[in-house]
Tab-separated table of C-alpha atoms in Angstrom:
chain	number	residue	atom	x	y	z
R	1	MET	CA	36.701	-41.619	24.626
R	2	THR	CA	33.783	-42.864	22.592
R	3	GLN	CA	31.708	-40.156	21.185
R	4	THR	CA	28.000	-39.942	21.741
R	5	THR	CA	25.836	-41.636	19.017
R	6	ALA	CA	22.724	-40.127	17.439
R	7	ARG	CA	20.678	-42.689	19.254
R	8	GLU	CA	22.126	-41.760	22.602
R	9	ALA	CA	21.460	-38.035	21.835
R	10	THR	CA	17.875	-38.805	21.075
R	11	ALA	CA	17.606	-40.689	24.304
R	12	VAL	CA	18.886	-37.664	26.238
R	13	ALA	CA	16.393	-35.339	24.271
R	14	THR	CA	13.567	-37.642	25.259
R	15	ILE	CA	14.665	-37.511	29.028
R	16	ALA	CA	15.045	-33.721	28.864
R	17	GLN	CA	11.497	-33.261	27.324
R	18	ARG	CA	10.114	-35.377	30.163
R	19	ILE	CA	11.663	-33.233	32.824
R	20	VAL	CA	10.841	-29.938	31.085
R	21	GLY	CA	7.284	-31.043	30.790
R	22	GLU	CA	7.025	-32.077	34.399
R	23	VAL	CA	8.591	-28.937	35.779
R	24	GLY	CA	6.345	-26.912	33.441
R	25	ARG	CA	3.348	-28.194	35.427
R	26	ALA	CA	4.602	-26.006	38.346
R	27	VAL	CA	6.217	-23.174	36.517
R	28	VAL	CA	3.879	-21.875	33.808
R	29	GLY	CA	4.966	-19.944	30.693
R	30	LYS	CA	8.785	-20.146	31.377
R	31	THR	CA	9.861	-22.942	28.897
R	32	VAL	CA	13.026	-21.237	27.946
R	33	GLU	CA	14.199	-20.815	31.527
R	34	ILE	CA	13.222	-24.366	32.355
R	35	GLU	CA	15.171	-25.709	29.483
R	36	ALA	CA	18.289	-23.799	30.641
R	37	ALA	CA	17.881	-25.298	34.107
R	38	VAL	CA	17.488	-28.786	32.621
R	39	ALA	CA	20.536	-28.202	30.452
R	40	THR	CA	22.595	-27.262	33.483
R	41	LEU	CA	21.494	-30.483	35.274
R	42	LEU	CA	22.414	-32.618	32.253
R	43	ALA	CA	25.789	-30.771	32.058
R	44	GLY	CA	26.717	-31.487	35.532
R	45	GLY	CA	26.829	-27.938	36.752
R	46	HIS	CA	25.204	-25.716	39.387
R	47	LEU	CA	22.325	-23.298	38.795
R	48	LEU	CA	21.842	-19.732	40.199
R	49	ILE	CA	18.308	-18.278	39.806
R	50	GLU	CA	18.209	-14.603	40.604
R	51	ASP	CA	15.087	-12.430	40.569
R	52	VAL	CA	12.802	-10.368	42.724
R	53	PRO	CA	10.693	-12.229	45.434
R	54	GLY	CA	7.557	-13.850	44.399
R	55	VAL	CA	8.182	-14.865	40.779
R	56	GLY	CA	8.668	-18.605	41.460
R	57	LYS	CA	12.379	-18.968	41.973
R	58	THR	CA	11.935	-21.599	44.703
R	59	THR	CA	9.083	-23.261	42.787
R	60	LEU	CA	11.361	-23.857	39.890
R	61	ALA	CA	14.230	-25.029	42.023
R	62	THR	CA	12.078	-27.484	43.986
R	63	ALA	CA	10.207	-28.753	41.045
R	64	LEU	CA	13.504	-29.580	39.220
R	65	ALA	CA	14.765	-31.385	42.268
R	66	ARG	CA	11.615	-33.515	42.436
R	67	SER	CA	11.488	-34.352	38.738
R	68	PHE	CA	13.994	-37.079	38.804
R	69	GLY	CA	14.520	-39.951	41.185
R	70	ALA	CA	17.167	-38.494	43.505
R	71	GLN	CA	17.654	-37.487	47.107
R	72	SER	CA	17.057	-33.787	47.547
R	73	ALA	CA	17.347	-31.261	50.288
R	74	ARG	CA	16.521	-27.677	50.800
R	75	ILE	CA	18.388	-25.170	52.915
R	76	GLN	CA	16.870	-21.898	53.791
R	77	PHE	CA	19.823	-19.394	54.011
R	78	THR	CA	19.500	-16.730	56.708
R	79	SER	CA	21.883	-14.227	58.355
R	80	ASP	CA	22.287	-16.585	61.422
R	81	LEU	CA	22.880	-19.823	59.539
R	82	LEU	CA	26.292	-21.330	60.283
R	83	PRO	CA	28.595	-23.377	58.036
R	84	ALA	CA	28.046	-26.504	60.176
R	85	ASP	CA	24.300	-26.234	59.527
R	86	VAL	CA	25.089	-26.727	55.857
R	87	THR	CA	27.979	-29.271	55.862
R	88	GLY	CA	27.331	-31.145	59.163
R	89	VAL	CA	29.348	-31.482	62.291
R	90	ALA	CA	31.367	-34.087	64.238
R	91	VAL	CA	29.867	-34.864	67.644
R	92	PHE	CA	31.528	-36.756	70.471
R	93	ASP	CA	29.783	-40.009	71.219
R	94	GLN	CA	30.156	-40.730	74.889
R	95	ALA	CA	29.294	-44.444	74.310
R	96	VAL	CA	32.263	-45.232	72.015
R	97	LYS	CA	34.506	-42.448	73.187
R	98	GLU	CA	35.024	-41.001	69.720
R	99	PHE	CA	33.706	-38.305	67.347
R	100	ARG	CA	30.968	-39.297	64.922
R	101	PHE	CA	30.245	-37.184	61.948
R	102	HIS	CA	26.591	-36.144	61.378
R	103	PRO	CA	26.164	-35.035	57.753
R	104	GLY	CA	24.373	-31.915	56.934
R	105	PRO	CA	21.801	-31.259	54.127
R	106	ILE	CA	24.513	-30.704	51.622
R	107	PHE	CA	24.857	-34.495	51.434
R	108	ALA	CA	22.153	-34.919	48.829
R	109	ASN	CA	22.009	-35.424	45.073
R	110	MET	CA	20.252	-32.086	44.578
R	111	VAL	CA	20.457	-29.240	47.193
R	112	VAL	CA	18.143	-26.258	46.913
R	113	ALA	CA	20.063	-23.383	48.511
R	114	ASP	CA	17.109	-20.851	49.041
R	115	GLU	CA	17.965	-17.231	49.107
R	116	VAL	CA	21.635	-18.045	49.303
R	117	ASN	CA	22.731	-14.407	49.412
R	118	ARG	CA	20.833	-13.770	52.650
R	119	SER	CA	23.650	-15.618	54.562
R	120	THR	CA	26.961	-14.088	55.629
R	121	PRO	CA	30.115	-14.750	53.423
R	122	LYS	CA	31.320	-17.216	56.085
R	123	THR	CA	28.373	-19.371	55.587
R	124	GLN	CA	28.428	-18.929	51.778
R	125	SER	CA	32.012	-20.256	51.866
R	126	ALA	CA	30.760	-23.603	53.040
R	127	LEU	CA	29.529	-24.251	49.563
R	128	LEU	CA	32.764	-23.508	47.809
R	129	GLU	CA	34.485	-26.885	48.242
R	130	ALA	CA	31.249	-28.804	47.686
R	131	MET	CA	30.458	-26.961	44.404
R	132	GLY	CA	34.058	-27.051	43.092
R	133	GLU	CA	35.186	-30.454	44.088
R	134	GLY	CA	32.144	-32.524	45.100
R	135	ARG	CA	33.344	-33.061	48.658
R	136	VAL	CA	33.473	-31.286	52.003
R	137	THR	CA	36.319	-31.270	54.600
R	138	ILE	CA	35.414	-31.132	58.234
R	139	ASP	CA	37.946	-31.310	61.136
R	140	GLY	CA	40.582	-32.412	58.588
R	141	VAL	CA	38.514	-35.319	57.337
R	142	THR	CA	37.218	-35.258	53.695
R	143	HIS	CA	33.751	-36.626	52.969
R	144	PRO	CA	32.763	-37.246	49.347
R	145	LEU	CA	29.294	-35.971	48.267
R	146	PRO	CA	26.776	-38.193	46.362
R	147	ASP	CA	27.113	-38.526	42.655
R	148	PRO	CA	25.362	-36.927	40.840
R	149	PHE	CA	25.547	-33.654	42.934
R	150	MET	CA	23.977	-30.264	41.999
R	151	VAL	CA	23.287	-27.106	43.772
R	152	VAL	CA	20.275	-24.956	42.717
R	153	ALA	CA	20.584	-21.619	44.397
R	154	THR	CA	18.098	-18.777	44.498
R	155	GLN	CA	18.829	-15.234	45.377
R	156	ASN	CA	17.254	-11.879	45.612
R	157	PRO	CA	18.799	-8.933	43.668
R	158	GLN	CA	21.737	-7.537	45.504
R	159	ASP	CA	20.133	-4.152	45.776
R	160	MET	CA	17.546	-5.463	48.174
R	161	GLU	CA	17.812	-5.234	51.977
R	162	GLY	CA	19.318	-8.090	53.992
R	163	THR	CA	21.583	-9.546	51.251
R	164	PHE	CA	25.288	-10.099	51.009
R	165	PRO	CA	27.105	-10.103	47.649
R	166	LEU	CA	28.180	-13.632	46.552
R	167	PRO	CA	32.057	-13.671	46.249
R	168	GLU	CA	33.374	-13.740	42.746
R	169	ALA	CA	34.921	-17.205	43.491
R	170	GLN	CA	31.477	-18.585	44.346
R	171	ARG	CA	29.745	-16.968	41.261
R	172	ASP	CA	32.348	-18.633	39.099
R	173	ARG	CA	31.280	-22.067	40.421
R	174	PHE	CA	27.771	-21.625	39.150
R	175	MET	CA	27.573	-22.976	35.556
R	176	THR	CA	24.579	-20.720	34.564
R	177	ARG	CA	22.592	-17.905	35.947
R	178	ILE	CA	18.956	-17.367	34.886
R	179	SER	CA	16.181	-14.936	35.681
R	180	LEU	CA	12.460	-15.741	35.553
R	181	GLY	CA	11.048	-12.226	35.240
R	182	TYR	CA	7.459	-11.396	35.663
R	183	PRO	CA	4.842	-13.646	34.054
R	184	SER	CA	2.614	-12.515	31.162
R	185	LEU	CA	-0.680	-10.827	31.931
R	186	GLU	CA	-2.554	-13.959	30.871
R	187	ALA	CA	-0.422	-16.295	33.077
R	188	GLU	CA	-0.790	-14.012	36.112
R	189	ALA	CA	-4.492	-13.580	35.598
R	190	SER	CA	-4.938	-17.445	35.412
R	191	LEU	CA	-3.466	-17.602	38.865
R	192	LEU	CA	-6.367	-15.645	40.251
R	193	SER	CA	-8.925	-18.138	39.194
R	194	ALA	CA	-7.002	-21.224	39.947
R	195	GLY	CA	-8.476	-21.538	43.509
R	196	PRO	CA	-6.798	-22.160	46.748
R	197	ARG	CA	-3.242	-23.478	46.691
R	198	GLY	CA	-3.202	-27.289	46.679
R	199	SER	CA	-7.034	-27.742	46.285
R	200	ALA	CA	-6.657	-29.599	43.089
R	201	SER	CA	-3.633	-31.608	43.819
R	202	GLY	CA	-5.302	-34.818	44.750
R	203	GLU	CA	-2.952	-35.138	47.744
R	204	PRO	CA	-4.085	-35.612	51.293
R	205	PRO	CA	-3.503	-32.424	53.425
R	206	GLU	CA	-0.637	-33.992	55.296
R	207	ARG	CA	1.425	-34.501	52.078
R	208	ARG	CA	0.888	-31.045	50.701
R	209	GLU	CA	3.754	-28.635	51.090
R	210	ALA	CA	3.056	-25.344	52.829
R	211	ALA	CA	3.110	-22.185	50.721
R	212	GLU	CA	6.180	-20.149	51.061
R	213	PRO	CA	5.790	-16.455	51.539
R	214	GLY	CA	6.368	-14.695	48.238
R	215	GLU	CA	6.823	-17.853	46.164
R	216	ALA	CA	3.218	-18.897	45.582
R	217	ALA	CA	2.611	-16.115	42.983
R	218	ALA	CA	4.011	-15.503	39.509
R	219	GLY	CA	5.035	-18.454	37.366
R	220	SER	CA	3.291	-21.143	39.358
R	221	ARG	CA	-0.214	-22.692	39.535
R	222	PRO	CA	-1.284	-22.410	43.177
R	223	GLY	CA	-4.621	-24.127	42.430
R	224	ALA	CA	-2.948	-27.329	41.253
R	225	GLY	CA	-0.672	-27.611	44.093
R	226	PRO	CA	2.447	-27.223	41.864
R	227	ILE	CA	5.131	-28.657	44.020
R	228	ALA	CA	3.120	-31.490	45.566
R	229	ALA	CA	1.933	-32.688	42.254
R	230	ILE	CA	5.478	-32.950	40.661
R	231	GLU	CA	6.639	-36.578	40.235
R	232	ALA	CA	9.905	-38.134	39.450
R	233	VAL	CA	9.703	-38.803	35.782
R	234	VAL	CA	13.270	-40.004	35.123
R	235	PRO	CA	15.004	-42.644	37.320
R	236	LEU	CA	18.400	-41.624	38.844
R	237	GLU	CA	20.168	-44.363	36.721
R	238	GLN	CA	18.896	-42.768	33.538
R	239	MET	CA	19.961	-39.349	34.640
R	240	VAL	CA	23.448	-40.647	35.327
R	241	SER	CA	23.616	-42.240	31.886
R	242	ALA	CA	22.292	-39.018	30.287
R	243	ARG	CA	24.992	-36.944	31.838
R	244	ALA	CA	27.634	-39.411	30.667
R	245	ALA	CA	26.227	-39.237	27.087
R	246	VAL	CA	26.166	-35.392	27.225
R	247	ALA	CA	29.829	-35.308	28.272
R	248	ARG	CA	30.784	-37.257	25.135
R	249	VAL	CA	28.923	-35.080	22.620
R	250	HIS	CA	31.374	-34.079	19.818
R	251	LEU	CA	32.889	-30.577	20.036
R	252	ALA	CA	34.761	-29.869	16.683
R	253	PRO	CA	38.076	-27.887	16.924
R	254	GLU	CA	36.554	-25.058	14.915
R	255	VAL	CA	33.630	-24.687	17.377
R	256	ALA	CA	35.997	-24.967	20.307
R	257	ARG	CA	38.067	-22.106	18.972
R	258	TYR	CA	35.004	-20.045	18.505
R	259	LEU	CA	33.930	-20.632	22.080
R	260	VAL	CA	37.413	-19.760	23.447
R	261	SER	CA	37.441	-16.716	21.275
R	262	ILE	CA	34.216	-15.515	22.986
R	263	VAL	CA	35.608	-16.141	26.446
R	264	ALA	CA	38.985	-14.560	25.760
R	265	ALA	CA	37.242	-11.438	24.394
R	266	THR	CA	35.622	-10.793	27.855
R	267	ARG	CA	39.167	-10.458	29.245
R	268	GLU	CA	39.906	-7.539	26.787
R	269	HIS	CA	36.662	-5.793	26.734
R	270	PRO	CA	37.111	-2.073	27.892
R	271	GLY	CA	33.937	-2.308	30.091
R	272	ILE	CA	34.973	-5.473	31.940
R	273	ALA	CA	37.583	-5.319	34.759
R	274	HIS	CA	37.941	-9.023	35.201
R	275	GLY	CA	37.032	-11.406	32.422
R	276	ALA	CA	35.755	-14.982	32.369
R	277	SER	CA	37.994	-17.729	33.755
R	278	PRO	CA	39.110	-21.024	32.079
R	279	ARG	CA	36.407	-22.759	34.275
R	280	ALA	CA	33.935	-20.485	32.337
R	281	SER	CA	35.217	-22.015	29.017
R	282	LEU	CA	34.681	-25.541	30.447
R	283	HIS	CA	31.194	-24.711	31.625
R	284	LEU	CA	30.173	-23.078	28.414
R	285	ALA	CA	31.452	-26.152	26.457
R	286	ALA	CA	29.449	-28.442	28.869
R	287	MET	CA	26.271	-26.397	28.361
R	288	ALA	CA	26.657	-26.396	24.646
R	289	ARG	CA	26.963	-30.167	24.667
R	290	ALA	CA	23.880	-30.354	26.757
R	291	ARG	CA	21.858	-28.139	24.384
R	292	ALA	CA	23.023	-30.164	21.421
R	293	ALA	CA	21.897	-33.357	23.047
R	294	MET	CA	18.620	-31.847	24.066
R	295	GLY	CA	18.130	-31.042	20.452
R	296	GLY	CA	18.806	-34.695	19.530
R	297	ARG	CA	22.215	-33.976	18.094
R	298	ALA	CA	25.524	-35.677	18.699
R	299	PHE	CA	27.659	-32.626	17.893
R	300	VAL	CA	27.863	-28.987	19.130
R	301	SER	CA	27.112	-26.287	16.727
R	302	PRO	CA	28.169	-22.590	16.941
R	303	ASP	CA	24.663	-21.622	17.587
R	304	ASP	CA	24.682	-23.739	20.785
R	305	VAL	CA	27.671	-21.715	22.085
R	306	ALA	CA	26.332	-18.238	20.982
R	307	SER	CA	22.810	-18.869	22.466
R	308	LEU	CA	24.253	-19.883	25.953
R	309	ALA	CA	27.107	-17.388	26.266
R	310	ARG	CA	25.102	-14.783	28.261
R	311	ILE	CA	23.655	-17.115	30.879
R	312	VAL	CA	27.053	-18.896	31.313
R	313	LEU	CA	29.432	-15.849	31.335
R	314	SER	CA	27.662	-12.682	32.561
R	315	HIS	CA	27.347	-13.325	36.253
R	316	ARG	CA	31.159	-14.083	36.481
R	317	LEU	CA	32.266	-10.867	35.021
R	318	VAL	CA	33.322	-7.775	37.115
R	319	THR	CA	32.366	-4.446	35.604
R	320	GLY	CA	34.988	-1.849	34.959
R	321	ASP	CA	32.535	1.179	34.963
R	322	LEU	CA	30.499	2.800	37.685
R	323	HIS	CA	26.827	1.863	37.950
R	324	GLY	CA	24.111	3.099	40.165
R	325	SER	CA	23.166	-0.419	41.385
R	326	ALA	CA	24.264	-4.042	41.201
R	327	SER	CA	21.400	-4.761	38.897
R	328	GLU	CA	22.586	-2.127	36.437
R	329	ALA	CA	26.105	-3.610	36.601
R	330	LEU	CA	24.858	-7.057	35.685
R	331	ALA	CA	22.737	-5.732	32.847
R	332	SER	CA	25.778	-4.054	31.457
R	333	MET	CA	27.625	-7.356	31.559
R	334	ASP	CA	24.790	-9.032	29.737
R	335	ARG	CA	25.069	-6.361	26.990
R	336	ALA	CA	28.856	-6.748	26.898
R	337	VAL	CA	28.585	-10.488	26.319
R	338	GLU	CA	25.892	-10.064	23.638
R	339	SER	CA	28.123	-7.540	21.837
R	340	ILE	CA	31.126	-9.979	22.007
R	341	VAL	CA	29.038	-12.662	20.565
R	342	ALA	CA	27.656	-10.565	17.733
R	343	ARG	CA	31.104	-9.653	16.505
R	344	THR	CA	32.920	-12.951	16.986
R	345	GLU	CA	33.414	-15.052	13.859
R	346	VAL	CA	33.333	-18.819	13.684
R	347	PRO	CA	36.949	-19.859	12.600
R	348	GLY	CA	36.857	-21.160	9.081
R	349	LEU	CA	33.551	-19.597	8.218
R	350	ARG	CA	32.951	-16.264	6.552
């Protein structure tokens, strides 16, 4: 396979900058988190955004979906949502005397799964085949999903009411997990003087998207109509080419061994009951390639791996210690990954 050239890496960096800038119009002051989301998109993975209500999780997910020329769909996950509501259903057509498949919202290039952990495990399982293999099987018939395909899921902390924990198998299918956190005082104060949501968007009323409860606050600019103002700044064809270039970024054997050493260490850590899977190694490599290309480089550095280890690995790990809440358990896994990275040496370097 031909490796990515420096010119191709520069082109990927330009594309990433466009998307980061466009999404940044809707989600203010969260450049690091936006860059992680764009890297996940370029790496061909799925993104999990976990945080308390009202900090802009859905705003970020929807803005990312609208930032490049692709078909997108949004699914609001609730406790009464059924798997068929996600994947689609075969309906008997009396006119032709046969079943016809009616595709569900999962058949889009980018699917925003809003509050995914509010649905039951049965409905959550409808995403497993789609996220893992890019297809869905209904009544014994397999239907391929569009290419590219990405799931951007938001979820509330597991300690909150009305949530169901995501199974380990599903968490492992998310390439990265990020958290927006609360905005700075300056960013939050600017929201108060921005005016009514959508008043400065320049869009006619019928085209403005309604505010979602809890999602119009931190991290967004209500006065600018953040979602309605987002435009597709990168054509779908360019995104496909950028993803192909990212997949060909050079990963030196020494850096690959460094990456695998970090993942393997999670399987031996005394505070971790179940370490990261080989899929985690593949995902970390893909994200490292994306970060390198976003920096205009055609090769992966150890720093690419180290800086991404936490957001790629932590959500997959199962703690071996007792904690007072799910949030505390996740925080302990973050610390475990950071300690592993700190003490892991790059092979061949001293």
